Amino acid sequence: MNDNQLIANTLGRALLDERNQLRLRQAIQDGLPLTRQPYKTLAIALGIKEQQVLDTIQYWTESDLIKRLGLVVKHHSLGYRANAMVVWDVPADDVDRVGELLSQCDVVTLCYQRPRRLPHWRYNLFSMIHGKDRSMVLEQLADLIAENQLDGFQRDVLFSYRLFKQCGGHYANGECSSRNSEREQAESGQSMKHAQPSIKETQVAYG
Amino acid sequence: MDNIDRDLINLLQGGFPLFPRPFLVVANQLRDVNETLTEQNVMDRVQRLLDDGFLSRFGPMFQAERLGGGLTLAAMKVEAEDYDRVAGQVNDFCEVAHNYQREHELNMWFVLATETPEGIEDTIQKMEEVTGYSVFNMPKKEEFYVGLRFEL
């Protein structure tokens, strides 16, 4: 959506000009202030009106610039330690149907169609399943396959066992906030350490 | 973490109120779990959950492509003896958002986020030069929307 469309779609709202939109984006991309009136706190810091903050964030949410406003859990710390990328080889004319099916399963947290990279990689549908441990993930996957009759598709399960780097994406100003080199996290279950508090979860979904 | 924390997390994963006193709205929404919960209690709990590492963030999750940047998932097939070297080289790129070792012939998987869409190809090219390995670029063609939440 270009700026003119953005303005046309928001008549009656107290939207910000381009420069102040960028400033607001930079101010909130690392999180909202934890104050009683967070939108007012932002408004004061930026020298704009609280209503402009509210309306602009509202508009960003409606237009999907913001996927979600709320909180992001560190699933690792919450005991969801097994993370499997389950990939499927689905014919092009069926990929929308299967993608919709997968995305509606409770255990699937992400679902994307991506290009194959033949001969190295035959899979075109990617889904993510998190669980407390590997056996839980595999059980959930078996149920999902049975319930949705997905047994006819070639698939592969890629568990992760080391997380080398996890940091937030910064887009508004191109800054790169963290360089967490090689903080290893085992992913295999019983003998693992909790996530380092300093490792930031990525702030955007997988692209 | 207690039941109120769990309810709070489950509620806020679905969204945060866009009202002047959002924490008060949340406290009211959670009254059926705990009728003495105050605005300040909710703020304190969110702060504690962040401090204790249960939450990675509190605020908006932006759609990277809509901000004009590039975003992709990429993979490499790295020999075991080279793995740590290559992981170090890859992670030195600030465009790498997170990097997982996975069990497959393609054993290194990472997300690349760049300021511009063209930045993805540039980064991949540099990465191939530095590491001596091919990088398979797998940008999303379509997203099937899921709620992106963990019920606790």
PDB file of N, CA, C and O in Angstrom, chain A residues 3-40:
ATOM      1  N   ASP A   3       1.639   5.524   0.151  1.00  0.00           N
ATOM      2  CA  ASP A   3       1.258   6.517   1.150  1.00  0.00           C
ATOM      3  C   ASP A   3      -0.084   7.169   0.835  1.00  0.00           C
ATOM      4  O   ASP A   3      -0.853   7.481   1.726  1.00  0.00           O
ATOM      5  N   ASN A   4      -0.357   7.382  -0.472  1.00  0.00           N
ATOM      6  CA  ASN A   4      -1.629   8.013  -0.815  1.00  0.00           C
ATOM      7  C   ASN A   4      -2.805   7.135  -0.431  1.00  0.00           C
ATOM      8  O   ASN A   4      -3.803   7.616   0.088  1.00  0.00           O
ATOM      9  N   GLN A   5      -2.655   5.838  -0.711  1.00  0.00           N
ATOM     10  CA  GLN A   5      -3.727   4.910  -0.324  1.00  0.00           C
ATOM     11  C   GLN A   5      -3.880   4.897   1.184  1.00  0.00           C
ATOM     12  O   GLN A   5      -4.977   4.852   1.714  1.00  0.00           O
ATOM     13  N   LEU A   6      -2.732   4.943   1.859  1.00  0.00           N
ATOM     14  CA  LEU A   6      -2.763   4.911   3.308  1.00  0.00           C
ATOM     15  C   LEU A   6      -3.546   6.104   3.849  1.00  0.00           C
ATOM     16  O   LEU A   6      -4.385   5.959   4.721  1.00  0.00           O
ATOM     17  N   ILE A   7      -3.307   7.265   3.272  1.00  0.00           N
ATOM     18  CA  ILE A   7      -4.019   8.445   3.735  1.00  0.00           C
ATOM     19  C   ILE A   7      -5.508   8.341   3.389  1.00  0.00           C
ATOM     20  O   ILE A   7      -6.375   8.611   4.201  1.00  0.00           O
ATOM     21  N   ALA A   8      -5.803   7.863   2.162  1.00  0.00           N
ATOM     22  CA  ALA A   8      -7.187   7.746   1.730  1.00  0.00           C
ATOM     23  C   ALA A   8      -7.978   6.789   2.614  1.00  0.00           C
ATOM     24  O   ALA A   8      -9.166   6.974   2.859  1.00  0.00           O
ATOM     25  N   ASN A   9      -7.313   5.750   3.097  1.00  0.00           N
ATOM     26  CA  ASN A   9      -8.004   4.747   3.899  1.00  0.00           C
ATOM     27  C   ASN A   9      -8.181   5.150   5.349  1.00  0.00           C
ATOM     28  O   ASN A   9      -8.722   4.401   6.135  1.00  0.00           O
ATOM     29  N   THR A  10      -7.678   6.270   5.706  1.00  0.00           N
ATOM     30  CA  THR A  10      -7.655   6.587   7.127  1.00  0.00           C
ATOM     31  C   THR A  10      -8.278   7.929   7.426  1.00  0.00           C
ATOM     32  O   THR A  10      -7.912   8.594   8.365  1.00  0.00           O
ATOM     33  N   LEU A  11      -9.219   8.334   6.594  1.00  0.00           N
ATOM     34  CA  LEU A  11      -9.899   9.602   6.845  1.00  0.00           C
ATOM     35  C   LEU A  11     -10.519   9.582   8.239  1.00  0.00           C
ATOM     36  O   LEU A  11     -11.073   8.586   8.670  1.00  0.00           O
ATOM     37  N   GLY A  12     -10.410  10.697   8.892  1.00  0.00           N
ATOM     38  CA  GLY A  12     -11.021  10.782  10.205  1.00  0.00           C
ATOM     39  C   GLY A  12     -10.110  10.307  11.311  1.00  0.00           C
ATOM     40  O   GLY A  12     -10.447  10.411  12.478  1.00  0.00           O
ATOM     41  N   ARG A  13      -8.950   9.792  10.936  1.00  0.00           N
ATOM     42  CA  ARG A  13      -8.031   9.363  11.980  1.00  0.00           C
ATOM     43  C   ARG A  13      -6.878  10.344  12.107  1.00  0.00           C
ATOM     44  O   ARG A  13      -6.487  10.981  11.151  1.00  0.00           O
ATOM     45  N   ALA A  14      -6.328  10.372  13.304  1.00  0.00           N
ATOM     46  CA  ALA A  14      -5.229  11.290  13.564  1.00  0.00           C
ATOM     47  C   ALA A  14      -3.909  10.606  13.207  1.00  0.00           C
ATOM     48  O   ALA A  14      -3.159  10.194  14.075  1.00  0.00           O
ATOM     49  N   LEU A  15      -3.679  10.453  11.899  1.00  0.00           N
ATOM     50  CA  LEU A  15      -2.446   9.780  11.491  1.00  0.00           C
ATOM     51  C   LEU A  15      -1.256  10.739  11.495  1.00  0.00           C
ATOM     52  O   LEU A  15      -1.420  11.951  11.431  1.00  0.00           O
ATOM     53  N   LEU A  16      -0.102  10.152  11.529  1.00  0.00           N
ATOM     54  CA  LEU A  16       1.123  10.946  11.559  1.00  0.00           C
ATOM     55  C   LEU A  16       1.675  11.116  10.156  1.00  0.00           C
ATOM     56  O   LEU A  16       1.409  10.294   9.277  1.00  0.00           O
ATOM     57  N   ASP A  17       2.480  12.156   9.960  1.00  0.00           N
ATOM     58  CA  ASP A  17       3.172  12.270   8.677  1.00  0.00           C
ATOM     59  C   ASP A  17       4.281  11.220   8.623  1.00  0.00           C
ATOM     60  O   ASP A  17       4.575  10.539   9.601  1.00  0.00           O
ATOM     61  N   GLU A  18       4.878  11.121   7.449  1.00  0.00           N
ATOM     62  CA  GLU A  18       5.828  10.029   7.202  1.00  0.00           C
ATOM     63  C   GLU A  18       7.001  10.026   8.195  1.00  0.00           C
ATOM     64  O   GLU A  18       7.376   8.990   8.719  1.00  0.00           O
ATOM     65  N   ARG A  19       7.516  11.225   8.442  1.00  0.00           N
ATOM     66  CA  ARG A  19       8.680  11.310   9.326  1.00  0.00           C
ATOM     67  C   ARG A  19       8.319  10.845  10.736  1.00  0.00           C
ATOM     68  O   ARG A  19       9.048  10.083  11.369  1.00  0.00           O
ATOM     69  N   ASN A  20       7.155  11.281  11.207  1.00  0.00           N
ATOM     70  CA  ASN A  20       6.770  10.894  12.563  1.00  0.00           C
ATOM     71  C   ASN A  20       6.338   9.429  12.641  1.00  0.00           C
ATOM     72  O   ASN A  20       6.463   8.797  13.684  1.00  0.00           O
ATOM     73  N   GLN A  21       5.820   8.900  11.527  1.00  0.00           N
ATOM     74  CA  GLN A  21       5.525   7.458  11.518  1.00  0.00           C
ATOM     75  C   GLN A  21       6.805   6.654  11.709  1.00  0.00           C
ATOM     76  O   GLN A  21       6.850   5.682  12.447  1.00  0.00           O
ATOM     77  N   LEU A  22       7.864   7.102  11.018  1.00  0.00           N
ATOM     78  CA  LEU A  22       9.135   6.409  11.151  1.00  0.00           C
ATOM     79  C   LEU A  22       9.658   6.516  12.584  1.00  0.00           C
ATOM     80  O   LEU A  22      10.139   5.540  13.161  1.00  0.00           O
ATOM     81  N   ARG A  23       9.516   7.716  13.171  1.00  0.00           N
ATOM     82  CA  ARG A  23       9.982   7.891  14.554  1.00  0.00           C
ATOM     83  C   ARG A  23       9.199   7.005  15.513  1.00  0.00           C
ATOM     84  O   ARG A  23       9.759   6.401  16.418  1.00  0.00           O
ATOM     85  N   LEU A  24       7.897   6.913  15.291  1.00  0.00           N
ATOM     86  CA  LEU A  24       7.082   6.073  16.170  1.00  0.00           C
ATOM     87  C   LEU A  24       7.464   4.591  16.006  1.00  0.00           C
ATOM     88  O   LEU A  24       7.572   3.851  16.976  1.00  0.00           O
ATOM     89  N   ARG A  25       7.699   4.213  14.751  1.00  0.00           N
ATOM     90  CA  ARG A  25       8.079   2.822  14.497  1.00  0.00           C
ATOM     91  C   ARG A  25       9.378   2.477  15.223  1.00  0.00           C
ATOM     92  O   ARG A  25       9.515   1.420  15.826  1.00  0.00           O
ATOM     93  N   GLN A  26      10.330   3.402  15.134  1.00  0.00           N
ATOM     94  CA  GLN A  26      11.614   3.166  15.820  1.00  0.00           C
ATOM     95  C   GLN A  26      11.417   3.091  17.328  1.00  0.00           C
ATOM     96  O   GLN A  26      12.075   2.315  18.006  1.00  0.00           O
ATOM     97  N   ALA A  27      10.492   3.905  17.817  1.00  0.00           N
ATOM     98  CA  ALA A  27      10.295   3.962  19.268  1.00  0.00           C
ATOM     99  C   ALA A  27       9.649   2.685  19.805  1.00  0.00           C
ATOM    100  O   ALA A  27       9.866   2.337  20.967  1.00  0.00           O
ATOM    101  N   ILE A  28       8.856   2.002  18.990  1.00  0.00           N
ATOM    102  CA  ILE A  28       8.152   0.828  19.524  1.00  0.00           C
ATOM    103  C   ILE A  28       8.689  -0.502  19.022  1.00  0.00           C
ATOM    104  O   ILE A  28       8.244  -1.547  19.459  1.00  0.00           O
ATOM    105  N   GLN A  29       9.651  -0.486  18.128  1.00  0.00           N
ATOM    106  CA  GLN A  29      10.057  -1.776  17.568  1.00  0.00           C
ATOM    107  C   GLN A  29      10.755  -2.670  18.585  1.00  0.00           C
ATOM    108  O   GLN A  29      10.793  -3.879  18.411  1.00  0.00           O
ATOM    109  N   ASP A  30      11.281  -2.087  19.637  1.00  0.00           N
ATOM    110  CA  ASP A  30      11.853  -2.927  20.688  1.00  0.00           C
ATOM    111  C   ASP A  30      10.872  -3.212  21.806  1.00  0.00           C
ATOM    112  O   ASP A  30      11.208  -3.883  22.772  1.00  0.00           O
ATOM    113  N   GLY A  31       9.684  -2.671  21.700  1.00  0.00           N
ATOM    114  CA  GLY A  31       8.682  -2.939  22.720  1.00  0.00           C
ATOM    115  C   GLY A  31       7.961  -1.669  23.145  1.00  0.00           C
ATOM    116  O   GLY A  31       8.433  -0.559  22.914  1.00  0.00           O
ATOM    117  N   LEU A  32       6.816  -1.866  23.773  1.00  0.00           N
ATOM    118  CA  LEU A  32       6.058  -0.731  24.302  1.00  0.00           C
ATOM    119  C   LEU A  32       6.580  -0.393  25.691  1.00  0.00           C
ATOM    120  O   LEU A  32       7.028  -1.279  26.420  1.00  0.00           O
ATOM    121  N   PRO A  33       6.498   0.883  26.069  1.00  0.00           N
ATOM    122  CA  PRO A  33       6.910   1.228  27.437  1.00  0.00           C
ATOM    123  C   PRO A  33       5.963   0.603  28.463  1.00  0.00           C
ATOM    124  O   PRO A  33       4.761   0.535  28.239  1.00  0.00           O
ATOM    125  N   LEU A  34       6.523   0.136  29.561  1.00  0.00           N
ATOM    126  CA  LEU A  34       5.705  -0.458  30.612  1.00  0.00           C
ATOM    127  C   LEU A  34       5.296   0.618  31.607  1.00  0.00           C
ATOM    128  O   LEU A  34       5.778   0.648  32.740  1.00  0.00           O
ATOM    129  N   THR A  35       4.447   1.499  31.129  1.00  0.00           N
ATOM    130  CA  THR A  35       3.917   2.543  32.002  1.00  0.00           C
ATOM    131  C   THR A  35       2.397   2.437  31.994  1.00  0.00           C
ATOM    132  O   THR A  35       1.823   1.757  31.148  1.00  0.00           O
ATOM    133  N   ARG A  36       1.779   3.126  32.952  1.00  0.00           N
ATOM    134  CA  ARG A  36       0.325   3.085  33.054  1.00  0.00           C
ATOM    135  C   ARG A  36      -0.341   3.532  31.749  1.00  0.00           C
ATOM    136  O   ARG A  36      -1.356   2.998  31.340  1.00  0.00           O
ATOM    137  N   GLN A  37       0.254   4.539  31.131  1.00  0.00           N
ATOM    138  CA  GLN A  37      -0.291   5.063  29.876  1.00  0.00           C
ATOM    139  C   GLN A  37       0.799   5.014  28.796  1.00  0.00           C
ATOM    140  O   GLN A  37       1.363   6.049  28.432  1.00  0.00           O
ATOM    141  N   PRO A  38       1.076   3.827  28.303  1.00  0.00           N
ATOM    142  CA  PRO A  38       2.233   3.671  27.396  1.00  0.00           C
ATOM    143  C   PRO A  38       2.135   4.524  26.132  1.00  0.00           C
ATOM    144  O   PRO A  38       3.147   5.020  25.639  1.00  0.00           O
ATOM    145  N   TYR A  39       0.919   4.703  25.616  1.00  0.00           N
ATOM    146  CA  TYR A  39       0.782   5.471  24.369  1.00  0.00           C
ATOM    147  C   TYR A  39       1.028   6.958  24.626  1.00  0.00           C
ATOM    148  O   TYR A  39       1.551   7.664  23.776  1.00  0.00           O
ATOM    149  N   LYS A  40       0.658   7.386  25.825  1.00  0.00           N
ATOM    150  CA  LYS A  40       0.925   8.770  26.207  1.00  0.00           C
ATOM    151  C   LYS A  40       2.423   8.972  26.435  1.00  0.00           C
ATOM    152  O   LYS A  40       2.988   9.994  26.044  1.00  0.00           O
TER     153      LYS A  40
END
